[in-house]
Amino acid sequence: MDLSFGPEHERFREEVREFLAEHWPAGDGGPPPGAGQEASFRALAIERGYVYRRIPRRYGGSEQPADPLREDILRREFFAAGAPLGIPGVGPAMLVPTLLEHGSEEQREEFVAPTLRGEIRWCQGYSEPGSGSDLASLQTRAEPDGDEWVVNGHKIWTSSAHLADWMFGLFRTEPGEPRHAGISYLLLPMRQPGVEVRPLRQMTGTAEFNEVFFDDARTPLRNIVGRRGQGWKVSRTTLVHERNMIGDPARVQNLFSDLVELARGARLGGRPALEDGGVRRRLVELEGYVRAQQYSGYRQLSATAHGREDRTRLPTLMNKLYTTELVKRLLEFGYDLIDSDESLAAPDENDARARLARSANYPGGWTTQYLYAHGASIAGGSPNIQRNIIGERGLGLPRDLRQTP
Ligand SMILES: Cc1cc2nc3c(=O)[nH]c(=O)nc-3n(C[C@H](O)[C@H](O)[C@H](O)COP(=O)(O)OP(=O)(O)OC[C@H]3O[C@@H](n4cnc5c(N)ncnc54)[C@H](O)[C@@H]3O)c2cc1C
């Protein structure tokens, strides 16, 4: 078995590393870059063909030929350097590919380039109270009135709705039709009198998601993506990109390395925790899962690179489930290490805490990330739902019992 990427791609990896070392302003632990610095870095990365590779140049992308190996290298190297592969958020990662597949030319021209530049920020309006896993039961309705849709109802768990300029979402437009057939995919401006956003506080202490209430909110009729009643089909494209984003395995290996560093820095029984037999056993067990994911990733990548991509979407489902569950376990262990770290009881407790928080390399440190990880495994489809789909579509198991309308 040859696990190398081959000389051409290894040269490409070196080129990307050099580019990041030279141009990413926060490299080598420097201060976080300002918005202007990030924008110039992004422009350069687009020019080099590293960012927005699958997006045509006329919409602000770098329009590169498909090359799964180069894409994998870019994801990992940018992630390891802490550099964003484009503007983060649901707009560039989920809506843009959806518009490229299902949107009208007019919609692509209006929305894609400003979204990729971060000038339009989006939120995703799918879930409603009582309609999460069973999304097709959603009730928020949109009715045509002249040349506009009029929207009434209630969305929930809408991440970043308080920051968003626009929402892409699912609305019931054909009330007489059966569940899936009655839904359309609309784009709706958030900053208008008929839209009210109320924050929901999470156990991390922050409020990243919200409830959104619509009371005669309006959007032009042309802001429908795909045809009336075909929103479900359009939403599947968005969902695949959402699961790819959440289940990106690049994070896991970095997190594991950080965990080893954490164990090296924490103290247990008067020694570095890394020297403790129990800690080592747990690390080795986790490393087994990390490696399993890495090799499974190589298998998928190799199949895709040889034109044998699995088009069933099962790899996406499996990656999302496996990655989010594994991230939870890695962070949980980090949390335990911090909990038992004897240096926290030392006189320099503040220093120790600061060191441990920093070592997580993620906003808020290990503890916040651990708490947040539970949400990440639910967003984009809960673990039970992922298991059901994998079992039924992948393994051909009998269908689970479901409520029918
Ligand atoms: C961090 C985070 C961010 C989110 N961001 C957004 C967003 O921006 N926009 C948006 O629209 N939504 C968002 N969501 C909502 C997310 O899509 C839903 O939480 C998710 O789909 C689950 O729906 P629910 O919360 O209604 O749970 P429910 O569907 O009520 O499920 C509750 C429990 O029952 C289980 N369950 C339900 N049905 C079945 C079944 N048939 N078989 C077996 N078990 C089942 C589930 O697995 C779960 O454990 C976000 C959620 C989180 C946690």
Coordinates of C-alpha atoms and ligand atoms in Angstrom, one line a residue:
M1 CA 0.0 0.0 0.0
D2 CA 1.5 3.4 -1.0
L3 CA 0.3 6.2 1.2
S4 CA 2.4 8.9 -0.3
F5 CA 0.7 11.6 -2.4
G6 CA 3.4 11.4 -5.1
P7 CA 6.2 13.9 -5.9
E8 CA 3.9 16.4 -7.8
H9 CA 1.5 16.7 -4.9
E10 CA 4.2 16.7 -2.2
R11 CA 5.8 19.7 -4.1
F12 CA 2.4 21.3 -4.0
R13 CA 2.3 20.8 -0.3
E14 CA 5.7 22.5 0.1
E15 CA 4.5 25.4 -2.0
V16 CA 1.4 25.8 0.1
R17 CA 3.4 25.7 3.3
E18 CA 5.8 28.4 2.0
F19 CA 2.9 30.5 0.9
L20 CA 1.3 30.3 4.4
A21 CA 4.6 31.0 6.1
E22 CA 5.1 34.1 4.0
H23 CA 1.6 35.5 3.7
W24 CA -0.6 34.4 6.6
P25 CA -0.2 37.3 9.1
A26 CA -1.0 35.2 12.2
G27 CA 1.6 32.6 11.4
D28 CA 4.1 31.7 14.2
G29 CA 1.7 32.6 16.9
G30 CA 1.5 36.3 15.9
P31 CA -1.6 38.4 16.8
P32 CA -4.9 37.7 15.0
P33 CA -5.0 39.5 11.7
G34 CA -7.3 42.5 11.1
A35 CA -10.1 42.4 8.6
G36 CA -8.0 44.2 6.0
Q37 CA -5.1 41.8 6.4
E38 CA -7.4 38.8 6.0
A39 CA -9.0 40.3 2.9
S40 CA -5.6 40.8 1.2
F41 CA -4.5 37.3 2.3
R42 CA -7.7 35.9 0.8
A43 CA -7.2 37.8 -2.5
L44 CA -3.7 36.4 -2.8
A45 CA -4.9 32.9 -2.0
I46 CA -7.6 33.1 -4.7
E47 CA -5.1 34.4 -7.2
R48 CA -2.8 31.5 -6.4
G49 CA -5.8 29.1 -7.0
Y50 CA -5.9 27.9 -3.3
V51 CA -9.2 29.2 -2.2
Y52 CA -12.8 28.9 -3.7
R53 CA -11.3 26.4 -6.2
R54 CA -14.6 25.1 -7.5
I55 CA -16.2 28.5 -8.1
P56 CA -15.9 30.2 -11.5
R57 CA -13.8 33.3 -11.7
R58 CA -16.7 35.4 -12.9
Y59 CA -18.3 34.9 -9.4
G60 CA -15.1 35.6 -7.5
G61 CA -13.6 32.1 -7.3
S62 CA -10.3 30.7 -8.6
E63 CA -11.9 28.1 -11.0
Q64 CA -9.3 25.3 -10.7
P65 CA -9.6 21.9 -12.3
A66 CA -10.9 19.3 -9.9
D67 CA -8.1 17.7 -7.9
P68 CA -9.2 16.0 -4.7
L69 CA -5.6 15.5 -3.6
R70 CA -4.7 19.2 -3.9
E71 CA -7.9 20.1 -2.1
D72 CA -7.1 17.7 0.7
I73 CA -3.6 19.2 1.1
L74 CA -5.0 22.7 1.1
R75 CA -7.6 21.9 3.8
R76 CA -5.1 20.3 6.1
E77 CA -2.3 22.9 5.6
F78 CA -4.6 25.9 6.0
F79 CA -6.1 24.2 9.1
A80 CA -2.8 23.4 10.6
A81 CA -1.7 27.1 10.1
G82 CA -5.0 28.4 11.5
A83 CA -5.6 30.1 8.2
P84 CA -9.2 30.3 6.9
L85 CA -9.8 28.7 3.6
G86 CA -12.1 31.5 2.5
I87 CA -14.7 33.4 4.5
P88 CA -16.0 31.1 7.3
G89 CA -19.7 30.7 7.7
V90 CA -22.8 29.0 6.1
G91 CA -23.0 31.4 3.2
P92 CA -19.7 30.5 1.4
A93 CA -19.7 26.9 2.6
M94 CA -23.3 25.9 2.1
L95 CA -25.4 28.5 0.2
V96 CA -22.8 29.3 -2.6
P97 CA -22.5 25.6 -3.8
T98 CA -26.3 25.4 -3.6
L99 CA -26.8 28.5 -5.8
L100 CA -24.2 27.2 -8.3
E101 CA -26.2 24.0 -8.6
H102 CA -29.8 25.2 -8.4
G103 CA -29.8 29.0 -8.5
S104 CA -30.7 31.2 -11.4
E105 CA -28.0 33.2 -13.2
E106 CA -29.5 36.4 -11.7
Q107 CA -29.3 34.9 -8.2
R108 CA -25.7 33.8 -8.7
E109 CA -24.7 37.3 -10.0
E110 CA -26.4 39.0 -7.1
F111 CA -25.3 36.9 -4.2
V112 CA -22.2 34.7 -4.9
A113 CA -19.4 37.3 -5.1
P114 CA -20.5 39.5 -2.2
T115 CA -21.0 36.4 -0.1
L116 CA -17.5 35.2 -0.9
R117 CA -16.1 38.6 0.1
G118 CA -18.0 38.5 3.4
E119 CA -20.2 41.5 2.4
I120 CA -23.4 39.5 2.8
R121 CA -23.7 37.3 5.9
W122 CA -26.2 34.5 6.0
C123 CA -28.0 32.3 8.4
Q124 CA -29.8 29.0 7.7
G125 CA -33.5 28.8 8.5
Y126 CA -34.5 25.2 8.5
S127 CA -35.3 24.0 12.0
E128 CA -38.5 24.9 13.8
P129 CA -39.9 24.0 17.2
G130 CA -41.0 20.4 16.7
S131 CA -39.4 20.1 13.2
G132 CA -35.7 19.3 13.6
S133 CA -35.0 15.7 12.8
D134 CA -38.4 15.5 11.2
L135 CA -37.8 18.6 9.1
A136 CA -40.4 17.9 6.5
S137 CA -43.1 18.7 9.1
L138 CA -42.1 22.4 9.1
Q139 CA -44.9 24.9 9.3
T140 CA -43.5 28.4 8.6
R141 CA -45.4 29.5 5.5
A142 CA -44.7 31.8 2.6
E143 CA -47.6 33.1 0.5
P144 CA -47.4 35.0 -2.7
D145 CA -48.7 38.6 -2.6
G146 CA -48.2 40.6 -5.7
D147 CA -44.5 40.3 -6.6
E148 CA -43.5 39.3 -3.1
W149 CA -43.6 36.3 -0.7
V150 CA -45.2 37.1 2.7
V151 CA -43.7 34.9 5.5
N152 CA -45.2 34.0 8.8
G153 CA -44.0 31.6 11.5
H154 CA -41.1 30.7 13.8
K155 CA -37.6 29.2 13.2
I156 CA -35.3 28.0 16.0
W157 CA -31.6 27.2 16.6
T158 CA -30.8 29.7 13.8
S159 CA -27.0 30.1 14.2
S160 CA -25.7 33.7 13.8
A161 CA -29.2 35.0 12.9
H162 CA -28.3 38.1 15.0
L163 CA -25.4 38.8 12.7
A164 CA -26.9 37.8 9.4
D165 CA -28.1 40.1 6.6
W166 CA -30.0 37.3 4.8
M167 CA -31.5 33.9 5.5
F168 CA -31.7 31.0 3.2
G169 CA -34.4 28.6 4.4
L170 CA -37.3 26.3 3.9
F171 CA -40.9 27.5 3.9
R172 CA -44.2 25.9 3.3
T173 CA -45.6 27.4 0.1
E174 CA -48.0 24.6 -1.1
P175 CA -50.2 23.9 1.9
G176 CA -52.3 21.3 0.1
E177 CA -49.3 19.2 -1.0
P178 CA -47.8 16.3 1.0
R179 CA -45.0 17.2 3.4
H180 CA -41.9 17.2 1.2
A181 CA -43.7 18.5 -1.9
G182 CA -45.1 21.6 -0.2
I183 CA -41.8 23.2 0.6
S184 CA -39.8 25.9 -1.2
Y185 CA -36.3 27.2 -0.7
L186 CA -36.3 31.0 -0.3
L187 CA -33.8 33.8 0.3
L188 CA -35.1 36.4 2.7
P189 CA -33.6 39.7 4.0
M190 CA -33.2 39.7 7.7
R191 CA -33.1 43.4 8.4
Q192 CA -36.8 44.3 8.0
P193 CA -39.6 45.1 10.4
G194 CA -41.3 41.6 10.0
V195 CA -38.3 39.7 11.3
E196 CA -37.5 39.5 15.0
V197 CA -34.4 37.7 16.3
R198 CA -34.3 36.5 20.0
P199 CA -31.0 35.0 21.3
L200 CA -30.8 31.5 22.9
R201 CA -28.2 31.1 25.6
Q202 CA -26.2 27.9 25.4
M203 CA -24.3 26.0 28.1
T204 CA -21.1 27.6 26.9
G205 CA -22.4 30.9 28.2
T206 CA -22.6 32.5 24.8
A207 CA -25.6 32.9 22.5
E208 CA -24.6 31.9 19.0
F209 CA -28.0 30.8 18.0
N210 CA -31.5 32.3 18.1
E211 CA -35.2 32.0 17.6
V212 CA -36.4 33.9 14.5
F213 CA -40.1 35.1 14.4
F214 CA -41.7 36.2 11.1
D215 CA -44.7 38.5 11.1
D216 CA -45.5 39.4 7.5
A217 CA -41.9 39.4 6.6
R218 CA -41.4 40.0 2.9
T219 CA -39.0 38.9 0.1
P220 CA -39.3 39.4 -3.7
L221 CA -40.9 36.4 -5.6
R222 CA -37.6 36.0 -7.6
N223 CA -35.8 35.0 -4.4
I224 CA -36.9 31.4 -4.7
V225 CA -34.1 28.9 -5.4
G226 CA -35.3 26.1 -7.7
R227 CA -39.0 25.8 -8.4
R228 CA -42.0 26.1 -6.1
G229 CA -42.5 22.9 -4.1
Q230 CA -39.0 21.7 -4.9
G231 CA -37.2 23.2 -1.9
W232 CA -36.6 19.8 -0.4
K233 CA -34.4 18.7 -3.3
V234 CA -32.5 22.0 -3.2
S235 CA -32.0 21.7 0.6
R236 CA -30.3 18.3 0.2
T237 CA -27.4 20.0 -1.6
T238 CA -27.0 22.5 1.2
L239 CA -27.1 19.7 3.8
V240 CA -24.4 17.7 2.1
H241 CA -22.1 20.7 2.3
E242 CA -23.2 21.4 5.9
R243 CA -22.2 17.8 6.9
N244 CA -18.9 18.1 5.0
M245 CA -18.1 21.3 6.8
I246 CA -19.0 19.9 10.3
G247 CA -17.4 16.5 9.7
D248 CA -14.1 17.8 8.3
P249 CA -11.6 15.3 9.6
A250 CA -8.7 17.8 9.3
R251 CA -9.5 19.0 12.8
V252 CA -9.1 15.6 14.5
Q253 CA -5.4 15.1 14.0
N254 CA -4.5 18.6 15.2
L255 CA -6.8 18.1 18.2
F256 CA -5.0 14.9 19.0
S257 CA -1.6 16.5 18.8
D258 CA -2.9 19.3 21.1
L259 CA -4.1 16.7 23.5
V260 CA -0.7 15.1 23.7
E261 CA 0.8 18.6 24.4
L262 CA -1.8 19.1 27.1
A263 CA -0.9 15.8 28.8
R264 CA 2.8 16.9 28.6
G265 CA 2.0 20.2 30.3
A266 CA -0.5 19.0 33.0
R267 CA 0.8 17.4 36.2
L268 CA -0.4 14.2 37.8
G269 CA 1.2 12.4 40.8
G270 CA 4.0 14.9 40.8
R271 CA 5.0 14.2 37.2
P272 CA 3.9 15.3 33.7
A273 CA 0.5 13.6 33.1
L274 CA 2.0 12.1 29.9
E275 CA 4.1 9.8 32.1
D276 CA 1.1 8.3 33.9
G277 CA 0.1 4.8 32.7
G278 CA -3.6 5.5 32.7
V279 CA -3.2 8.7 30.7
R280 CA -1.0 6.9 28.2
R281 CA -3.5 4.0 27.8
R282 CA -6.3 6.4 27.1
L283 CA -4.2 8.4 24.6
V284 CA -3.2 5.2 22.8
E285 CA -6.9 4.1 22.6
L286 CA -7.9 7.5 21.2
E287 CA -5.0 7.5 18.8
G288 CA -6.4 4.2 17.4
Y289 CA -9.6 6.0 16.5
V290 CA -7.7 8.9 15.1
R291 CA -5.7 6.7 12.8
A292 CA -8.7 4.7 11.8
Q293 CA -10.3 7.9 10.6
Q294 CA -7.1 9.0 8.9
Y295 CA -6.8 5.7 6.9
S296 CA -10.5 5.6 6.1
G297 CA -10.0 9.2 4.8
Y298 CA -7.1 8.0 2.6
R299 CA -9.3 5.3 1.2
Q300 CA -12.1 7.7 0.3
L301 CA -9.6 10.2 -1.1
S302 CA -7.8 7.6 -3.2
A303 CA -11.1 6.3 -4.6
T304 CA -12.2 9.9 -5.5
A305 CA -8.8 10.7 -7.1
H306 CA -9.1 7.6 -9.3
G307 CA -12.6 8.6 -10.4
R308 CA -14.4 6.0 -8.2
E309 CA -16.1 8.5 -5.9
D310 CA -18.8 7.0 -3.7
R311 CA -21.8 9.0 -4.8
T312 CA -24.2 7.6 -2.2
R313 CA -23.3 10.4 0.2
L314 CA -22.6 7.8 2.8
P315 CA -19.0 8.9 3.3
T316 CA -20.3 12.3 4.2
L317 CA -22.7 10.9 6.7
M318 CA -20.0 8.6 8.1
N319 CA -17.4 11.4 8.4
K320 CA -19.8 13.7 10.1
L321 CA -20.9 11.1 12.7
Y322 CA -17.4 9.7 13.3
T323 CA -15.6 13.1 13.4
T324 CA -18.1 14.8 15.8
E325 CA -18.2 11.8 18.1
L326 CA -14.4 11.5 18.2
V327 CA -14.0 15.2 18.7
K328 CA -16.3 14.9 21.7
R329 CA -14.1 12.1 23.2
L330 CA -10.8 14.0 22.6
L331 CA -12.1 17.1 24.2
E332 CA -13.6 15.2 27.1
F333 CA -10.2 13.7 27.8
G334 CA -8.7 17.2 27.6
Y335 CA -11.3 18.4 30.1
D336 CA -10.5 15.5 32.4
L337 CA -6.8 16.3 32.3
I338 CA -7.4 19.9 33.2
D339 CA -9.7 18.8 35.9
S340 CA -7.1 16.6 37.5
D341 CA -4.1 18.8 36.8
E342 CA -2.3 19.4 40.1
S343 CA -0.6 22.6 38.9
L344 CA -4.0 24.3 39.1
A345 CA -3.7 24.1 42.9
A346 CA -0.3 25.7 42.8
P347 CA 0.4 29.3 43.7
D348 CA 0.7 30.2 40.0
E349 CA -2.8 28.9 39.4
N350 CA -3.6 31.7 37.0
D351 CA -0.6 31.0 34.9
A352 CA -1.4 27.3 34.8
R353 CA -5.0 28.0 33.8
A354 CA -3.9 30.5 31.1
R355 CA -1.4 28.0 29.8
L356 CA -4.0 25.2 29.6
A357 CA -6.6 27.4 28.0
R358 CA -4.0 28.5 25.4
S359 CA -2.8 25.0 24.7
A360 CA -6.3 24.2 23.3
N361 CA -5.6 26.5 20.4
Y362 CA -9.3 27.1 20.0
P363 CA -11.5 30.0 21.1
G364 CA -12.4 29.7 24.8
G365 CA -10.0 26.9 25.5
W366 CA -10.7 23.2 26.1
T367 CA -13.7 23.6 28.4
T368 CA -15.7 25.8 26.0
Q369 CA -14.8 23.6 23.1
Y370 CA -15.9 20.5 25.0
L371 CA -19.2 22.0 25.8
Y372 CA -19.7 23.2 22.3
A373 CA -18.8 19.8 20.8
H374 CA -22.1 18.3 21.9
G375 CA -23.9 20.9 19.8
A376 CA -21.7 20.2 16.8
S377 CA -22.7 16.5 16.8
I378 CA -26.4 17.5 16.7
A379 CA -26.2 20.3 14.1
G380 CA -26.8 19.1 10.6
G381 CA -28.5 15.9 11.8
S382 CA -28.3 14.2 15.2
P383 CA -26.1 11.1 15.7
N384 CA -29.2 8.8 15.8
I385 CA -30.5 10.2 12.5
Q386 CA -27.0 9.7 10.9
R387 CA -27.0 6.1 12.2
N388 CA -30.4 5.4 10.8
I389 CA -29.5 6.7 7.3
I390 CA -26.2 4.8 7.3
G391 CA -28.0 1.6 8.4
E392 CA -30.9 1.9 6.0
R393 CA -29.3 3.3 2.9
G394 CA -25.7 2.0 3.4
L395 CA -26.3 -1.4 5.0
G396 CA -29.7 -2.1 3.6
L397 CA -31.2 -2.7 7.1
P398 CA -35.0 -2.5 7.5
R399 CA -36.5 0.9 7.9
D400 CA -36.9 2.3 11.4
L401 CA -40.4 2.8 12.7
R402 CA -41.5 6.3 11.8
Q403 CA -44.5 8.5 12.5
T404 CA -46.4 9.1 9.3
P405 CA -48.4 12.3 8.6
Ligands
LIG1 C1 -24.9 24.0 17.5 C2 -26.2 23.9 16.6 C3 -26.4 24.8 15.6 C4 -27.5 24.7 14.8 N1 -27.7 25.6 13.8 C5 -28.8 25.6 13.1 C6 -29.1 26.6 12.0 O1 -28.3 27.5 11.8 N2 -30.2 26.5 11.3 C7 -31.1 25.5 11.6 O2 -32.1 25.5 10.8 N3 -31.0 24.6 12.5 C8 -29.8 24.6 13.3 N4 -29.6 23.7 14.3 C9 -30.7 22.7 14.6 C10 -30.4 21.3 14.2 O3 -30.5 21.1 12.8 C11 -31.3 20.4 15.0 O4 -31.0 20.6 16.4 C12 -31.2 18.9 14.6 O5 -31.6 18.7 13.3 C13 -32.0 18.0 15.6 O6 -33.3 18.5 15.7 P1 -34.0 18.8 17.1 O7 -33.1 19.7 17.9 O8 -35.4 19.4 16.9 O9 -34.1 17.5 17.9 P2 -35.2 16.3 17.8 O10 -35.5 16.1 16.3 O11 -36.3 16.7 18.6 O12 -34.5 15.1 18.4 C14 -34.3 14.9 19.8 C15 -33.7 13.5 20.0 O13 -34.5 12.5 19.4 C16 -33.8 11.7 18.5 N5 -34.6 11.4 17.3 C17 -35.5 12.2 16.7 N6 -36.1 11.5 15.7 C18 -35.5 10.2 15.7 C19 -35.7 9.1 14.9 N7 -36.5 9.0 13.8 N8 -35.0 8.0 15.2 C20 -34.1 8.0 16.2 N9 -33.9 9.0 17.0 C21 -34.6 10.2 16.7 C22 -32.6 12.6 18.0 O14 -31.5 11.9 17.6 C23 -32.3 13.4 19.3 O15 -31.5 12.7 20.1 C24 -28.5 23.7 15.1 C25 -28.3 22.8 16.1 C26 -27.2 22.9 16.9 C27 -27.0 22.0 18.1

